[in-house]
Amino acid sequence: MQKQQNIIKSYINAYNNFGIDGMLATLDESIVFENITDGKLTMTLKGINEFKIQAEYGKALFSSRRQTITDFKDASQHTEIEINYHAVLATDLPNGMKKGHELNLKGRSIFKFTENKIVYIRDES
């Protein structure tokens, strides 16, 4: 399980540094990403190409962003992390949030692996 935790740490570190190539390096070609907000599925991405497009879009939205892992929970089929999330918007959003607005959230992410790559991520906030 330590190997999987290290892969997750690499992914989070790349995310925090806007390192799309570093994020992609940890992912399997068939990655499935799901985002859950307030108990509702808000996004599903299938495959590394869809993930890359979304990562590039997301990079432009924030002037800074940081996920901080507060806990790891290893299970037989997956690894779950608890996170604190802080970000600052780089642009105005259609939902009314303005450039410079700070987001502070708590959430969790579930990671599944195939060999030495992440094959599934579910972000919940």
mmCIF file with all atom_site columns, C-alpha atoms in Angstrom:
data_model
loop_
_atom_site.group_PDB
_atom_site.id
_atom_site.type_symbol
_atom_site.label_atom_id
_atom_site.label_alt_id
_atom_site.label_comp_id
_atom_site.label_asym_id
_atom_site.label_entity_id
_atom_site.label_seq_id
_atom_site.pdbx_PDB_ins_code
_atom_site.Cartn_x
_atom_site.Cartn_y
_atom_site.Cartn_z
_atom_site.occupancy
_atom_site.B_iso_or_equiv
_atom_site.pdbx_formal_charge
_atom_site.auth_seq_id
_atom_site.auth_comp_id
_atom_site.auth_asym_id
_atom_site.auth_atom_id
_atom_site.pdbx_PDB_model_num
ATOM 1   C CA . MET A 1 1   ? 0.000   0.000  0.000   1.00 0.00 ? 1   MET A CA 1
ATOM 2   C CA . GLN A 1 2   ? 2.959   2.356  0.504   1.00 0.00 ? 2   GLN A CA 1
ATOM 3   C CA . LYS A 1 3   ? 3.588   2.302  -3.241  1.00 0.00 ? 3   LYS A CA 1
ATOM 4   C CA . GLN A 1 4   ? 0.019   3.398  -3.930  1.00 0.00 ? 4   GLN A CA 1
ATOM 5   C CA . GLN A 1 5   ? 0.277   6.163  -1.330  1.00 0.00 ? 5   GLN A CA 1
ATOM 6   C CA . ASN A 1 6   ? 3.441   7.411  -3.033  1.00 0.00 ? 6   ASN A CA 1
ATOM 7   C CA . ILE A 1 7   ? 1.674   7.467  -6.413  1.00 0.00 ? 7   ILE A CA 1
ATOM 8   C CA . ILE A 1 8   ? -1.177  9.476  -4.872  1.00 0.00 ? 8   ILE A CA 1
ATOM 9   C CA . LYS A 1 9   ? 1.313   11.902 -3.300  1.00 0.00 ? 9   LYS A CA 1
ATOM 10  C CA . SER A 1 10  ? 2.970   12.373 -6.713  1.00 0.00 ? 10  SER A CA 1
ATOM 11  C CA . TYR A 1 11  ? -0.417  13.044 -8.322  1.00 0.00 ? 11  TYR A CA 1
ATOM 12  C CA . ILE A 1 12  ? -1.401  15.577 -5.621  1.00 0.00 ? 12  ILE A CA 1
ATOM 13  C CA . ASN A 1 13  ? 1.998   17.290 -5.783  1.00 0.00 ? 13  ASN A CA 1
ATOM 14  C CA . ALA A 1 14  ? 1.689   17.672 -9.562  1.00 0.00 ? 14  ALA A CA 1
ATOM 15  C CA . TYR A 1 15  ? -1.897  18.948 -9.147  1.00 0.00 ? 15  TYR A CA 1
ATOM 16  C CA . ASN A 1 16  ? -0.789  21.544 -6.583  1.00 0.00 ? 16  ASN A CA 1
ATOM 17  C CA . ASN A 1 17  ? 1.953   22.750 -8.935  1.00 0.00 ? 17  ASN A CA 1
ATOM 18  C CA . PHE A 1 18  ? -0.263  22.854 -12.052 1.00 0.00 ? 18  PHE A CA 1
ATOM 19  C CA . GLY A 1 19  ? 1.898   20.054 -13.475 1.00 0.00 ? 19  GLY A CA 1
ATOM 20  C CA . ILE A 1 20  ? -0.415  18.403 -15.955 1.00 0.00 ? 20  ILE A CA 1
ATOM 21  C CA . ASP A 1 21  ? 2.301   16.120 -17.363 1.00 0.00 ? 21  ASP A CA 1
ATOM 22  C CA . GLY A 1 22  ? 3.130   14.982 -13.820 1.00 0.00 ? 22  GLY A CA 1
ATOM 23  C CA . MET A 1 23  ? -0.521  14.237 -13.132 1.00 0.00 ? 23  MET A CA 1
ATOM 24  C CA . LEU A 1 24  ? -0.889  12.302 -16.379 1.00 0.00 ? 24  LEU A CA 1
ATOM 25  C CA . ALA A 1 25  ? 2.251   10.279 -15.626 1.00 0.00 ? 25  ALA A CA 1
ATOM 26  C CA . THR A 1 26  ? 0.475   8.696  -12.644 1.00 0.00 ? 26  THR A CA 1
ATOM 27  C CA . LEU A 1 27  ? -2.650  7.743  -14.630 1.00 0.00 ? 27  LEU A CA 1
ATOM 28  C CA . ASP A 1 28  ? -3.596  4.684  -16.640 1.00 0.00 ? 28  ASP A CA 1
ATOM 29  C CA . GLU A 1 29  ? -4.763  5.378  -20.219 1.00 0.00 ? 29  GLU A CA 1
ATOM 30  C CA . SER A 1 30  ? -8.268  4.181  -19.242 1.00 0.00 ? 30  SER A CA 1
ATOM 31  C CA . ILE A 1 31  ? -8.606  6.500  -16.215 1.00 0.00 ? 31  ILE A CA 1
ATOM 32  C CA . VAL A 1 32  ? -12.154 7.192  -15.028 1.00 0.00 ? 32  VAL A CA 1
ATOM 33  C CA . PHE A 1 33  ? -12.641 10.385 -13.020 1.00 0.00 ? 33  PHE A CA 1
ATOM 34  C CA . GLU A 1 34  ? -15.834 11.270 -11.175 1.00 0.00 ? 34  GLU A CA 1
ATOM 35  C CA . ASN A 1 35  ? -16.621 14.425 -9.236  1.00 0.00 ? 35  ASN A CA 1
ATOM 36  C CA . ILE A 1 36  ? -19.333 14.405 -6.580  1.00 0.00 ? 36  ILE A CA 1
ATOM 37  C CA . THR A 1 37  ? -20.545 17.689 -5.083  1.00 0.00 ? 37  THR A CA 1
ATOM 38  C CA . ASP A 1 38  ? -23.181 17.729 -2.355  1.00 0.00 ? 38  ASP A CA 1
ATOM 39  C CA . GLY A 1 39  ? -23.921 14.065 -3.077  1.00 0.00 ? 39  GLY A CA 1
ATOM 40  C CA . LYS A 1 40  ? -24.547 14.620 -6.807  1.00 0.00 ? 40  LYS A CA 1
ATOM 41  C CA . LEU A 1 41  ? -22.420 13.425 -9.700  1.00 0.00 ? 41  LEU A CA 1
ATOM 42  C CA . THR A 1 42  ? -21.279 16.612 -11.447 1.00 0.00 ? 42  THR A CA 1
ATOM 43  C CA . MET A 1 43  ? -18.626 15.278 -13.835 1.00 0.00 ? 43  MET A CA 1
ATOM 44  C CA . THR A 1 44  ? -17.449 12.023 -15.375 1.00 0.00 ? 44  THR A CA 1
ATOM 45  C CA . LEU A 1 45  ? -14.344 11.769 -17.530 1.00 0.00 ? 45  LEU A CA 1
ATOM 46  C CA . LYS A 1 46  ? -13.291 8.606  -19.358 1.00 0.00 ? 46  LYS A CA 1
ATOM 47  C CA . GLY A 1 47  ? -9.800  8.136  -20.712 1.00 0.00 ? 47  GLY A CA 1
ATOM 48  C CA . ILE A 1 48  ? -6.598  10.076 -20.383 1.00 0.00 ? 48  ILE A CA 1
ATOM 49  C CA . ASN A 1 49  ? -7.446  12.454 -23.254 1.00 0.00 ? 49  ASN A CA 1
ATOM 50  C CA . GLU A 1 50  ? -10.675 13.666 -21.602 1.00 0.00 ? 50  GLU A CA 1
ATOM 51  C CA . PHE A 1 51  ? -8.798  13.985 -18.314 1.00 0.00 ? 51  PHE A CA 1
ATOM 52  C CA . LYS A 1 52  ? -6.043  16.067 -19.941 1.00 0.00 ? 52  LYS A CA 1
ATOM 53  C CA . ILE A 1 53  ? -8.542  18.452 -21.567 1.00 0.00 ? 53  ILE A CA 1
ATOM 54  C CA . GLN A 1 54  ? -10.282 19.014 -18.223 1.00 0.00 ? 54  GLN A CA 1
ATOM 55  C CA . ALA A 1 55  ? -6.951  19.428 -16.395 1.00 0.00 ? 55  ALA A CA 1
ATOM 56  C CA . GLU A 1 56  ? -5.898  22.129 -18.865 1.00 0.00 ? 56  GLU A CA 1
ATOM 57  C CA . TYR A 1 57  ? -9.242  23.883 -18.466 1.00 0.00 ? 57  TYR A CA 1
ATOM 58  C CA . GLY A 1 58  ? -8.993  23.668 -14.665 1.00 0.00 ? 58  GLY A CA 1
ATOM 59  C CA . LYS A 1 59  ? -5.473  25.053 -14.692 1.00 0.00 ? 59  LYS A CA 1
ATOM 60  C CA . ALA A 1 60  ? -6.757  28.291 -16.217 1.00 0.00 ? 60  ALA A CA 1
ATOM 61  C CA . LEU A 1 61  ? -9.447  28.725 -13.545 1.00 0.00 ? 61  LEU A CA 1
ATOM 62  C CA . PHE A 1 62  ? -7.137  29.123 -10.541 1.00 0.00 ? 62  PHE A CA 1
ATOM 63  C CA . SER A 1 63  ? -4.247  31.411 -9.691  1.00 0.00 ? 63  SER A CA 1
ATOM 64  C CA . SER A 1 64  ? -3.358  29.011 -6.878  1.00 0.00 ? 64  SER A CA 1
ATOM 65  C CA . ARG A 1 65  ? -4.682  25.719 -5.573  1.00 0.00 ? 65  ARG A CA 1
ATOM 66  C CA . ARG A 1 66  ? -3.599  23.252 -2.939  1.00 0.00 ? 66  ARG A CA 1
ATOM 67  C CA . GLN A 1 67  ? -4.878  19.887 -1.832  1.00 0.00 ? 67  GLN A CA 1
ATOM 68  C CA . THR A 1 68  ? -3.471  18.860 1.546   1.00 0.00 ? 68  THR A CA 1
ATOM 69  C CA . ILE A 1 69  ? -3.803  15.208 2.494   1.00 0.00 ? 69  ILE A CA 1
ATOM 70  C CA . THR A 1 70  ? -4.946  14.853 6.107   1.00 0.00 ? 70  THR A CA 1
ATOM 71  C CA . ASP A 1 71  ? -5.477  11.079 6.201   1.00 0.00 ? 71  ASP A CA 1
ATOM 72  C CA . PHE A 1 72  ? -4.902  7.891  4.222   1.00 0.00 ? 72  PHE A CA 1
ATOM 73  C CA . LYS A 1 73  ? -7.213  4.870  4.485   1.00 0.00 ? 73  LYS A CA 1
ATOM 74  C CA . ASP A 1 74  ? -6.061  1.769  2.648   1.00 0.00 ? 74  ASP A CA 1
ATOM 75  C CA . ALA A 1 75  ? -8.578  -0.917 1.726   1.00 0.00 ? 75  ALA A CA 1
ATOM 76  C CA . SER A 1 76  ? -8.143  -4.066 -0.314  1.00 0.00 ? 76  SER A CA 1
ATOM 77  C CA . GLN A 1 77  ? -9.584  -2.557 -3.524  1.00 0.00 ? 77  GLN A CA 1
ATOM 78  C CA . HIS A 1 78  ? -8.815  1.143  -3.135  1.00 0.00 ? 78  HIS A CA 1
ATOM 79  C CA . THR A 1 79  ? -7.095  3.911  -1.175  1.00 0.00 ? 79  THR A CA 1
ATOM 80  C CA . GLU A 1 80  ? -9.073  6.810  0.246   1.00 0.00 ? 80  GLU A CA 1
ATOM 81  C CA . ILE A 1 81  ? -7.651  10.152 1.280   1.00 0.00 ? 81  ILE A CA 1
ATOM 82  C CA . GLU A 1 82  ? -9.160  12.971 3.285   1.00 0.00 ? 82  GLU A CA 1
ATOM 83  C CA . ILE A 1 83  ? -8.171  16.405 2.014   1.00 0.00 ? 83  ILE A CA 1
ATOM 84  C CA . ASN A 1 84  ? -8.320  20.083 2.789   1.00 0.00 ? 84  ASN A CA 1
ATOM 85  C CA . TYR A 1 85  ? -8.623  22.143 -0.371  1.00 0.00 ? 85  TYR A CA 1
ATOM 86  C CA . HIS A 1 86  ? -7.762  25.808 -0.839  1.00 0.00 ? 86  HIS A CA 1
ATOM 87  C CA . ALA A 1 87  ? -7.875  27.660 -4.150  1.00 0.00 ? 87  ALA A CA 1
ATOM 88  C CA . VAL A 1 88  ? -8.031  31.219 -5.484  1.00 0.00 ? 88  VAL A CA 1
ATOM 89  C CA . LEU A 1 89  ? -9.987  31.915 -8.665  1.00 0.00 ? 89  LEU A CA 1
ATOM 90  C CA . ALA A 1 90  ? -8.058  33.424 -11.577 1.00 0.00 ? 90  ALA A CA 1
ATOM 91  C CA . THR A 1 91  ? -11.200 34.352 -13.492 1.00 0.00 ? 91  THR A CA 1
ATOM 92  C CA . ASP A 1 92  ? -14.887 35.105 -12.985 1.00 0.00 ? 92  ASP A CA 1
ATOM 93  C CA . LEU A 1 93  ? -17.143 32.045 -13.165 1.00 0.00 ? 93  LEU A CA 1
ATOM 94  C CA . PRO A 1 94  ? -20.654 31.755 -14.659 1.00 0.00 ? 94  PRO A CA 1
ATOM 95  C CA . ASN A 1 95  ? -22.058 30.864 -11.203 1.00 0.00 ? 95  ASN A CA 1
ATOM 96  C CA . GLY A 1 96  ? -21.243 34.386 -9.953  1.00 0.00 ? 96  GLY A CA 1
ATOM 97  C CA . MET A 1 97  ? -17.947 33.713 -8.185  1.00 0.00 ? 97  MET A CA 1
ATOM 98  C CA . LYS A 1 98  ? -15.415 36.408 -9.011  1.00 0.00 ? 98  LYS A CA 1
ATOM 99  C CA . LYS A 1 99  ? -11.704 36.475 -9.725  1.00 0.00 ? 99  LYS A CA 1
ATOM 100 C CA . GLY A 1 100 ? -9.788  36.458 -6.433  1.00 0.00 ? 100 GLY A CA 1
ATOM 101 C CA . HIS A 1 101 ? -12.502 34.528 -4.569  1.00 0.00 ? 101 HIS A CA 1
ATOM 102 C CA . GLU A 1 102 ? -11.030 31.961 -2.192  1.00 0.00 ? 102 GLU A CA 1
ATOM 103 C CA . LEU A 1 103 ? -12.426 28.448 -1.947  1.00 0.00 ? 103 LEU A CA 1
ATOM 104 C CA . ASN A 1 104 ? -11.875 26.390 1.198   1.00 0.00 ? 104 ASN A CA 1
ATOM 105 C CA . LEU A 1 105 ? -13.319 22.893 1.182   1.00 0.00 ? 105 LEU A CA 1
ATOM 106 C CA . LYS A 1 106 ? -12.932 19.576 2.914   1.00 0.00 ? 106 LYS A CA 1
ATOM 107 C CA . GLY A 1 107 ? -13.395 16.403 0.950   1.00 0.00 ? 107 GLY A CA 1
ATOM 108 C CA . ARG A 1 108 ? -12.176 12.975 0.156   1.00 0.00 ? 108 ARG A CA 1
ATOM 109 C CA . SER A 1 109 ? -10.866 11.160 -2.869  1.00 0.00 ? 109 SER A CA 1
ATOM 110 C CA . ILE A 1 110 ? -10.953 7.479  -3.671  1.00 0.00 ? 110 ILE A CA 1
ATOM 111 C CA . PHE A 1 111 ? -8.229  6.000  -5.870  1.00 0.00 ? 111 PHE A CA 1
ATOM 112 C CA . LYS A 1 112 ? -8.143  2.598  -7.565  1.00 0.00 ? 112 LYS A CA 1
ATOM 113 C CA . PHE A 1 113 ? -5.084  1.165  -9.238  1.00 0.00 ? 113 PHE A CA 1
ATOM 114 C CA . THR A 1 114 ? -4.056  -1.170 -12.001 1.00 0.00 ? 114 THR A CA 1
ATOM 115 C CA . GLU A 1 115 ? -0.415  -2.179 -11.728 1.00 0.00 ? 115 GLU A CA 1
ATOM 116 C CA . ASN A 1 116 ? 1.464   1.068  -10.935 1.00 0.00 ? 116 ASN A CA 1
ATOM 117 C CA . LYS A 1 117 ? -1.066  3.536  -12.347 1.00 0.00 ? 117 LYS A CA 1
ATOM 118 C CA . ILE A 1 118 ? -4.246  5.185  -11.102 1.00 0.00 ? 118 ILE A CA 1
ATOM 119 C CA . VAL A 1 119 ? -7.233  3.810  -13.025 1.00 0.00 ? 119 VAL A CA 1
ATOM 120 C CA . TYR A 1 120 ? -10.059 5.505  -11.083 1.00 0.00 ? 120 TYR A CA 1
ATOM 121 C CA . ILE A 1 121 ? -10.455 8.723  -9.065  1.00 0.00 ? 121 ILE A CA 1
ATOM 122 C CA . ARG A 1 122 ? -13.610 9.843  -7.295  1.00 0.00 ? 122 ARG A CA 1
ATOM 123 C CA . ASP A 1 123 ? -13.478 13.320 -5.731  1.00 0.00 ? 123 ASP A CA 1
ATOM 124 C CA . GLU A 1 124 ? -16.172 14.144 -3.190  1.00 0.00 ? 124 GLU A CA 1
ATOM 125 C CA . SER A 1 125 ? -16.811 17.508 -1.560  1.00 0.00 ? 125 SER A CA 1
#
